Tab-separated table of C-alpha atoms in Angstrom:
chain	number	residue	atom	x	y	z
A	1	MET	CA	0.000	0.000	0.000
A	2	ARG	CA	2.913	2.329	0.757
A	3	LYS	CA	4.196	1.853	-2.794
A	4	LEU	CA	0.806	2.914	-4.160
A	5	PHE	CA	0.488	5.959	-1.884
A	6	LEU	CA	1.104	8.429	-4.722
A	7	ALA	CA	-1.344	6.649	-7.050
A	8	ILE	CA	-4.170	6.526	-4.481
A	9	ARG	CA	-3.577	10.124	-3.349
A	10	GLU	CA	-3.825	11.376	-6.926
A	11	LEU	CA	-7.013	9.394	-7.563
A	12	PHE	CA	-8.680	11.202	-4.654
A	13	TYR	CA	-7.177	14.587	-5.643
A	14	SER	CA	-8.285	14.464	-9.304
A	15	LYS	CA	-11.613	12.738	-8.732
A	16	LEU	CA	-13.534	14.230	-11.694
A	17	ARG	CA	-10.804	13.339	-14.211
A	18	TYR	CA	-10.648	9.707	-13.124
A	19	ILE	CA	-14.426	9.405	-12.776
A	20	LEU	CA	-14.770	10.364	-16.451
A	21	ILE	CA	-12.127	7.804	-17.468
A	22	GLY	CA	-13.827	5.226	-15.259
A	23	LEU	CA	-17.191	5.932	-16.888
A	24	ILE	CA	-15.704	5.254	-20.330
A	25	MET	CA	-14.141	2.024	-19.061
A	26	VAL	CA	-17.430	0.864	-17.480
A	27	LEU	CA	-19.301	1.490	-20.745
A	28	VAL	CA	-16.660	-0.277	-22.869
A	29	ALA	CA	-16.496	-3.257	-20.479
A	30	SER	CA	-20.304	-3.510	-20.320
A	31	LEU	CA	-20.548	-3.400	-24.122
A	32	ILE	CA	-18.002	-6.220	-24.430
A	33	PHE	CA	-19.858	-8.289	-21.803
A	34	ILE	CA	-23.245	-7.708	-23.457
A	35	ILE	CA	-22.009	-8.614	-26.964
A	36	SER	CA	-20.317	-11.709	-25.493
A	37	GLY	CA	-23.589	-12.641	-23.762
A	38	LEU	CA	-25.498	-12.251	-27.021
A	39	ALA	CA	-22.936	-14.413	-28.839
A	40	LYS	CA	-23.265	-17.145	-26.196
A	41	GLY	CA	-27.039	-16.821	-26.192
A	42	LEU	CA	-27.340	-17.090	-29.971
A	43	SER	CA	-24.939	-20.030	-29.952
A	44	ALA	CA	-27.079	-21.847	-27.367
A	45	ASP	CA	-30.315	-20.912	-29.142
A	46	ASN	CA	-28.995	-22.374	-32.382
A	47	ALA	CA	-27.156	-25.427	-31.145
A	48	SER	CA	-27.495	-26.188	-27.409
A	49	ALA	CA	-29.026	-29.595	-28.265
A	50	ILE	CA	-25.805	-30.463	-30.117
A	51	GLN	CA	-23.500	-28.822	-27.562
A	52	GLU	CA	-25.155	-30.896	-24.799
A	53	LEU	CA	-25.212	-34.106	-26.872
A	54	GLN	CA	-24.173	-37.002	-24.633
A	55	ALA	CA	-21.959	-38.779	-27.161
A	56	ASP	CA	-18.280	-39.141	-28.009
A	57	TYR	CA	-18.773	-39.089	-31.785
A	58	VAL	CA	-21.477	-38.624	-34.403
A	59	ILE	CA	-21.451	-40.643	-37.619
A	60	LEU	CA	-22.873	-38.992	-40.736
A	61	ASP	CA	-23.179	-39.567	-44.456
A	62	SER	CA	-19.874	-38.259	-45.871
A	63	ASP	CA	-21.760	-36.375	-48.618
A	64	ALA	CA	-23.847	-34.379	-46.111
A	65	GLU	CA	-21.049	-31.852	-45.373
A	66	MET	CA	-21.737	-32.267	-41.632
A	67	ASP	CA	-25.350	-31.090	-41.977
A	68	MET	CA	-27.367	-33.708	-40.097
A	69	THR	CA	-30.619	-32.828	-41.843
A	70	LYS	CA	-29.001	-33.771	-45.191
A	71	SER	CA	-27.486	-37.007	-43.908
A	72	PHE	CA	-29.108	-40.441	-44.218
A	73	VAL	CA	-27.693	-43.592	-42.660
A	74	SER	CA	-28.741	-47.233	-42.832
A	75	ARG	CA	-29.797	-49.399	-39.879
A	76	SER	CA	-27.614	-52.219	-41.189
A	77	ASN	CA	-24.592	-49.998	-40.529
A	78	MET	CA	-25.771	-49.471	-36.963
A	79	GLN	CA	-25.415	-53.196	-36.313
A	80	GLN	CA	-22.012	-53.081	-37.983
A	81	ILE	CA	-20.847	-50.245	-35.708
A	82	GLU	CA	-22.116	-52.049	-32.605
A	83	GLN	CA	-19.744	-54.901	-33.459
A	84	THR	CA	-16.674	-52.633	-33.396
A	85	ASP	CA	-14.210	-53.822	-30.752
A	86	GLY	CA	-14.569	-51.858	-27.527
A	87	MET	CA	-17.736	-49.999	-28.628
A	88	LYS	CA	-19.895	-49.144	-25.612
A	89	GLU	CA	-23.172	-47.757	-26.968
A	90	VAL	CA	-24.710	-46.808	-30.314
A	91	ASN	CA	-27.990	-44.973	-30.915
A	92	SER	CA	-29.659	-43.530	-33.958
A	93	LEU	CA	-30.851	-39.951	-34.307
A	94	SER	CA	-33.496	-38.615	-36.661
A	95	ILE	CA	-34.108	-34.874	-36.905
A	96	GLN	CA	-37.256	-33.322	-38.346
A	97	MET	CA	-38.168	-29.636	-38.540
A	98	ARG	CA	-41.936	-29.554	-38.023
A	99	ASN	CA	-44.869	-27.391	-37.045
A	100	ALA	CA	-46.922	-28.651	-34.097
A	101	THR	CA	-50.574	-27.895	-33.363
A	102	VAL	CA	-51.204	-27.450	-29.609
A	103	ASN	CA	-54.232	-29.192	-28.054
A	104	GLY	CA	-56.058	-29.284	-31.388
A	105	THR	CA	-56.419	-25.490	-31.460
A	106	ASP	CA	-55.191	-22.930	-33.942
A	107	LYS	CA	-52.056	-22.398	-31.857
A	108	ASN	CA	-48.896	-23.622	-33.639
A	109	GLU	CA	-45.256	-23.928	-32.661
A	110	ASP	CA	-42.215	-24.509	-34.857
A	111	VAL	CA	-40.111	-27.256	-33.282
A	112	SER	CA	-37.218	-29.625	-34.028
A	113	ILE	CA	-38.062	-33.278	-33.385
A	114	PHE	CA	-35.236	-35.535	-32.193
A	115	ILE	CA	-36.210	-39.203	-32.518
A	116	THR	CA	-34.101	-41.924	-30.936
A	117	GLU	CA	-34.524	-45.338	-29.338
A	118	PRO	CA	-36.101	-45.858	-25.872
A	119	GLU	CA	-33.432	-45.773	-23.110
A	120	SER	CA	-31.132	-43.918	-25.531
A	121	MET	CA	-28.213	-41.929	-24.134
A	122	LEU	CA	-29.540	-38.971	-26.138
A	123	LEU	CA	-32.619	-38.543	-23.953
A	124	PRO	CA	-31.947	-35.519	-21.714
A	125	ILE	CA	-32.401	-35.170	-17.977
A	126	VAL	CA	-35.977	-34.259	-17.098
A	127	ALA	CA	-36.156	-30.983	-15.155
A	128	GLU	CA	-39.924	-31.167	-14.567
A	129	GLY	CA	-42.427	-33.987	-15.114
A	130	ASN	CA	-41.627	-37.576	-16.056
A	131	ALA	CA	-39.410	-39.533	-18.446
A	132	ILE	CA	-40.769	-40.982	-21.689
A	133	ASN	CA	-42.515	-44.350	-21.217
A	134	SER	CA	-44.169	-44.805	-24.621
A	135	THR	CA	-43.843	-43.683	-28.219
A	136	ASN	CA	-46.777	-41.301	-27.736
A	137	GLU	CA	-45.023	-39.321	-25.021
A	138	VAL	CA	-42.462	-36.539	-25.508
A	139	ILE	CA	-40.074	-34.381	-23.503
A	140	VAL	CA	-39.815	-30.781	-24.682
A	141	ASP	CA	-37.503	-27.854	-24.083
A	142	GLN	CA	-38.655	-25.500	-21.339
A	143	SER	CA	-38.811	-22.589	-23.799
A	144	LEU	CA	-42.145	-24.073	-24.921
A	145	LYS	CA	-43.391	-23.579	-21.360
A	146	ARG	CA	-42.993	-19.836	-21.853
A	147	GLU	CA	-45.264	-20.205	-24.884
A	148	GLY	CA	-48.009	-21.568	-22.649
A	149	ILE	CA	-47.535	-25.316	-23.115
A	150	GLN	CA	-48.095	-27.349	-19.929
A	151	LEU	CA	-47.549	-30.944	-18.853
A	152	GLY	CA	-50.340	-33.111	-20.274
A	153	ASP	CA	-50.864	-30.921	-23.356
A	154	THR	CA	-50.951	-32.616	-26.739
A	155	LEU	CA	-48.897	-31.751	-29.810
A	156	THR	CA	-50.104	-32.834	-33.237
A	157	PHE	CA	-47.741	-33.184	-36.201
A	158	GLY	CA	-49.483	-33.371	-39.541
A	159	GLU	CA	-52.859	-35.105	-39.559
A	160	ASP	CA	-52.352	-38.251	-37.535
A	161	LYS	CA	-49.322	-38.084	-35.197
A	162	GLU	CA	-50.439	-36.904	-31.753
A	163	VAL	CA	-48.158	-36.968	-28.702
A	164	LYS	CA	-48.476	-35.965	-25.063
A	165	VAL	CA	-46.027	-33.671	-23.234
A	166	VAL	CA	-44.851	-35.542	-20.112
A	167	GLY	CA	-41.700	-33.595	-19.203
A	168	PHE	CA	-39.659	-30.454	-19.638
A	169	THR	CA	-35.902	-30.312	-20.102
A	170	THR	CA	-33.398	-27.446	-20.262
A	171	GLU	CA	-30.827	-26.163	-22.794
A	172	GLN	CA	-32.221	-28.164	-25.709
A	173	ARG	CA	-32.664	-25.965	-28.780
A	174	TYR	CA	-31.717	-26.567	-32.395
A	175	SER	CA	-31.728	-24.113	-35.299
A	176	HIS	CA	-33.472	-21.476	-33.116
A	177	THR	CA	-36.394	-23.782	-32.317
A	178	PRO	CA	-37.193	-25.836	-29.181
A	179	VAL	CA	-36.393	-29.551	-29.379
A	180	VAL	CA	-39.071	-32.213	-28.851
A	181	PHE	CA	-37.584	-35.587	-27.851
A	182	MET	CA	-39.501	-38.621	-29.077
A	183	THR	CA	-38.717	-42.353	-29.062
A	184	SER	CA	-39.201	-45.096	-31.632
A	185	GLU	CA	-38.086	-48.734	-31.609
A	186	LYS	CA	-37.056	-48.561	-35.264
A	187	PRO	CA	-37.076	-45.042	-36.741
A	188	GLU	CA	-37.923	-45.145	-40.459
A	189	LYS	CA	-35.379	-42.502	-41.480
A	190	MET	CA	-32.157	-41.981	-39.592
A	191	ASN	CA	-29.896	-38.966	-40.041
A	192	ALA	CA	-26.968	-40.020	-37.867
A	193	PHE	CA	-25.542	-42.486	-35.395
A	194	VAL	CA	-24.280	-41.248	-32.051
A	195	VAL	CA	-21.749	-43.412	-30.286
A	196	ASN	CA	-20.234	-43.722	-26.856
A	197	SER	CA	-16.986	-45.182	-28.118
A	198	GLY	CA	-15.740	-46.661	-24.836
A	199	GLU	CA	-12.420	-48.320	-25.707
A	200	ALA	CA	-13.008	-48.186	-29.474
A	201	SER	CA	-10.693	-45.748	-31.239
A	202	LEU	CA	-11.714	-43.252	-33.897
A	203	THR	CA	-9.616	-45.159	-36.442
A	204	SER	CA	-11.274	-48.494	-35.696
A	205	ILE	CA	-14.756	-46.933	-35.999
A	206	GLN	CA	-13.870	-45.293	-39.311
A	207	ASP	CA	-12.391	-48.565	-40.615
A	208	GLU	CA	-15.526	-50.443	-39.622
A	209	ILE	CA	-18.009	-48.161	-41.393
A	210	GLY	CA	-15.935	-47.385	-44.483
A	211	SER	CA	-15.463	-44.190	-46.458
A	212	ASN	CA	-19.169	-43.614	-47.128
A	213	TYR	CA	-19.568	-42.325	-43.582
A	214	GLU	CA	-17.770	-39.629	-41.612
A	215	VAL	CA	-17.010	-39.673	-37.870
A	216	VAL	CA	-17.093	-36.202	-36.248
A	217	THR	CA	-17.095	-34.685	-32.767
A	218	ASN	CA	-19.838	-32.461	-31.345
A	219	GLY	CA	-17.669	-29.387	-31.950
A	220	GLU	CA	-17.149	-30.278	-35.618
A	221	LEU	CA	-20.862	-30.959	-35.994
A	222	LEU	CA	-21.673	-27.350	-35.055
A	223	LYS	CA	-20.107	-26.176	-38.323
A	224	GLY	CA	-22.805	-28.031	-40.258
A	225	ILE	CA	-25.714	-26.229	-38.584
A	226	PRO	CA	-27.144	-23.655	-41.013
A	227	SER	CA	-26.071	-20.071	-40.164
A	228	TYR	CA	-24.228	-21.121	-36.974
A	229	SER	CA	-20.714	-20.294	-38.197
A	230	GLN	CA	-21.815	-17.053	-39.857
A	231	GLU	CA	-23.606	-15.818	-36.712
A	232	GLN	CA	-20.699	-16.595	-34.423
A	233	ALA	CA	-18.090	-15.197	-36.836
A	234	SER	CA	-19.932	-11.851	-37.051
A	235	LEU	CA	-20.324	-11.519	-33.287
A	236	ASN	CA	-16.766	-12.657	-32.562
A	237	MET	CA	-15.460	-10.069	-35.034
A	238	MET	CA	-17.426	-7.363	-33.195
A	239	ILE	CA	-15.947	-8.511	-29.867
A	240	VAL	CA	-12.399	-8.471	-31.261
A	241	PHE	CA	-12.897	-4.946	-32.619
A	242	LEU	CA	-14.252	-3.830	-29.243
A	243	TYR	CA	-11.077	-5.070	-27.548
A	244	VAL	CA	-8.941	-3.239	-30.105
A	245	ILE	CA	-10.986	-0.039	-29.695
A	246	ALA	CA	-10.769	-0.356	-25.904
A	247	ALA	CA	-6.976	-0.689	-26.123
A	248	PHE	CA	-6.637	2.453	-28.268
A	249	VAL	CA	-9.069	4.534	-26.191
A	250	LEU	CA	-7.471	3.604	-22.873
A	251	ALA	CA	-3.957	4.058	-24.263
A	252	ALA	CA	-4.884	7.563	-25.443
A	253	PHE	CA	-6.449	8.474	-22.080
A	254	PHE	CA	-3.514	7.301	-19.982
A	255	TYR	CA	-0.966	8.790	-22.386
A	256	VAL	CA	-2.593	12.241	-22.207
A	257	ILE	CA	-2.894	12.087	-18.415
A	258	THR	CA	0.751	11.074	-18.055
A	259	LEU	CA	1.763	13.854	-20.450
A	260	GLN	CA	-0.124	16.389	-18.295
A	261	LYS	CA	1.782	15.150	-15.222
A	262	ARG	CA	5.179	15.338	-16.934
A	263	ASP	CA	6.329	18.346	-14.878
A	264	GLN	CA	5.156	16.742	-11.623
A	265	PHE	CA	7.074	13.566	-12.366
A	266	GLY	CA	10.144	15.672	-13.236
A	267	VAL	CA	9.993	17.498	-9.890
A	268	LEU	CA	9.548	14.184	-8.061
A	269	LYS	CA	12.590	12.800	-9.879
A	270	ALA	CA	14.581	15.910	-8.893
A	271	LEU	CA	13.551	15.300	-5.256
A	272	GLY	CA	14.918	11.763	-5.440
A	273	ALA	CA	11.967	9.667	-6.547
A	274	LYS	CA	13.127	6.713	-8.627
A	275	THR	CA	11.701	5.966	-12.074
A	276	ALA	CA	10.598	2.499	-10.873
A	277	TYR	CA	8.526	4.133	-8.119
A	278	LEU	CA	6.779	6.412	-10.624
A	279	ILE	CA	6.128	3.481	-12.993
A	280	ARG	CA	4.595	1.487	-10.118
A	281	SER	CA	2.435	4.499	-9.347
A	282	VAL	CA	1.100	4.720	-12.928
A	283	ILE	CA	0.542	0.934	-13.183
A	284	GLY	CA	-1.107	0.986	-9.759
A	285	GLN	CA	-3.554	3.668	-10.876
A	286	VAL	CA	-4.449	1.685	-13.995
A	287	LEU	CA	-4.950	-1.505	-11.963
A	288	ILE	CA	-7.148	0.199	-9.360
A	289	ILE	CA	-9.284	1.986	-11.961
A	290	SER	CA	-9.545	-1.100	-14.213
A	291	VAL	CA	-10.509	-3.566	-11.476
A	292	LEU	CA	-13.079	-1.154	-10.044
A	293	CYS	CA	-14.598	-0.313	-13.443
A	294	ILE	CA	-14.636	-3.934	-14.653
A	295	GLY	CA	-16.406	-4.929	-11.410
A	296	ILE	CA	-19.034	-2.213	-11.964
A	297	GLY	CA	-19.336	-3.334	-15.607
A	298	VAL	CA	-19.993	-6.935	-14.510
A	299	GLY	CA	-22.719	-5.825	-12.116
A	300	LEU	CA	-24.256	-3.506	-14.722
A	301	THR	CA	-24.272	-6.295	-17.331
A	302	TYR	CA	-26.017	-8.758	-14.987
A	303	GLY	CA	-28.590	-6.054	-14.248
A	304	ILE	CA	-29.174	-5.350	-17.950
A	305	GLY	CA	-29.311	-9.099	-18.661
A	306	ALA	CA	-32.004	-9.556	-16.004
A	307	ALA	CA	-34.076	-6.825	-17.670
A	308	PHE	CA	-33.985	-8.521	-21.090
A	309	PRO	CA	-37.110	-10.482	-22.154
A	310	ALA	CA	-36.967	-14.181	-21.198
A	311	ASP	CA	-37.065	-15.297	-24.835
A	312	MET	CA	-34.101	-13.125	-25.811
A	313	PRO	CA	-30.998	-15.258	-26.535
A	314	PHE	CA	-28.641	-13.838	-23.919
A	315	LYS	CA	-26.406	-16.014	-21.769
A	316	LEU	CA	-23.769	-15.130	-19.176
A	317	SER	CA	-21.505	-17.651	-17.510
A	318	PRO	CA	-19.164	-16.927	-14.562
A	319	ILE	CA	-16.211	-18.479	-16.421
A	320	GLY	CA	-16.945	-16.466	-19.564
A	321	MET	CA	-17.253	-13.243	-17.551
A	322	LEU	CA	-13.982	-13.981	-15.762
A	323	GLN	CA	-12.172	-14.615	-19.064
A	324	SER	CA	-13.549	-11.394	-20.580
A	325	SER	CA	-12.622	-9.441	-17.425
A	326	MET	CA	-9.041	-10.703	-17.539
A	327	LEU	CA	-8.772	-9.762	-21.219
A	328	ILE	CA	-10.083	-6.235	-20.570
A	329	LEU	CA	-7.628	-5.863	-17.673
A	330	ALA	CA	-4.793	-7.030	-19.930
A	331	VAL	CA	-5.869	-4.569	-22.649
A	332	SER	CA	-5.893	-1.734	-20.068
A	333	LEU	CA	-2.383	-2.580	-18.917
A	334	VAL	CA	-1.093	-2.792	-22.493
A	335	GLY	CA	-2.643	0.596	-23.189
A	336	ALA	CA	-0.972	2.064	-20.094
A	337	LEU	CA	2.464	0.739	-21.059
A	338	ILE	CA	2.698	3.326	-23.852
A	339	SER	CA	2.416	6.170	-21.343
A	340	LEU	CA	5.340	4.754	-19.342
A	341	VAL	CA	7.726	5.918	-22.065
A	342	GLN	CA	7.010	9.503	-20.978
A	343	VAL	CA	7.829	8.646	-17.351
A	344	ILE	CA	11.141	7.044	-18.297
A	345	LYS	CA	12.210	9.898	-20.650
A	346	ILE	CA	11.467	12.766	-18.240
A	347	ASP	CA	14.540	14.960	-17.565
A	348	PRO	CA	14.227	16.503	-14.032
A	349	ILE	CA	16.027	19.732	-15.016
A	350	GLU	CA	13.966	20.221	-18.136
A	351	ALA	CA	10.768	19.486	-16.231
A	352	ILE	CA	11.636	21.968	-13.433
A	353	GLU	CA	12.451	24.667	-15.983
A	354	GLY	CA	9.183	23.916	-17.771
A	355	ALA	CA	7.223	24.043	-14.520
A	356	GLY	CA	8.749	27.426	-13.677
A	357	LYS	CA	7.625	29.073	-16.923
């Protein structure tokens, strides 16, 4: 604390100046946090059902370019994969984009239907209600609850397929629509196989199924979701530019402030203050201001996030906020380093003569 005495004393002495800088930092940090939250929210809204997929690998038609809705696989290959040495579990997955009629009324909902076998590893944990016990029962994402759908309601697909909602699950959305999980002993059309590989290696699985099929991870599968990569690339580019802008703005602020204090630093040097002490003072000021402003920005972002509508794709995670905070702090320090050149180059005699004019 003794080493930061000069930094803290100046913060209290020039309160208005540092409050204005702090306000800019809070706004920049909040903007970065909000854009990051929107990027995470859109990512989850488009692909949380794939991100949360309980499988080691997904096997697709090699001509589908990792788009599951364009892939078609044969049940005979499922039996072939099950015979791979060390394979633990294999399930099929069929995906259908459909419109569901609610309780036979005019109310409709666009949904993604995930069909798999009973007792499949793909069936999610039920947050409310019961698990699926028959082919006429479904588990749906909780976002449908916000649309007014309750346990016991019926969903009708087309003219003859009617199912009953028996449970709600969380974080299960695909292509910006809620996922409806359904079971079938032998789905007619299968888009992919999902495997828990156990001791089976990727090479042995690929050798077993041949070149007509492609084995991919969940992360690779995200690239095949329509518009996913484009959405994330645009938002990530905005976030990168915000970091760059933040670095330039903060560097300019701290450089100008240090330049204004050039004579003071010169006098302090003439009185015996070492350059290292002055550098620690400048870095200390930046650290104090940055940590305080980032903390306020975090609180402000959580407050703004709570005010957003429930159906708005916005997601904040403590780890993500911590990573963004550390990056903003690093950017602030990098920006402040430029101003240190002025501290190092100050000539005490020249500064005293300048101060006396």
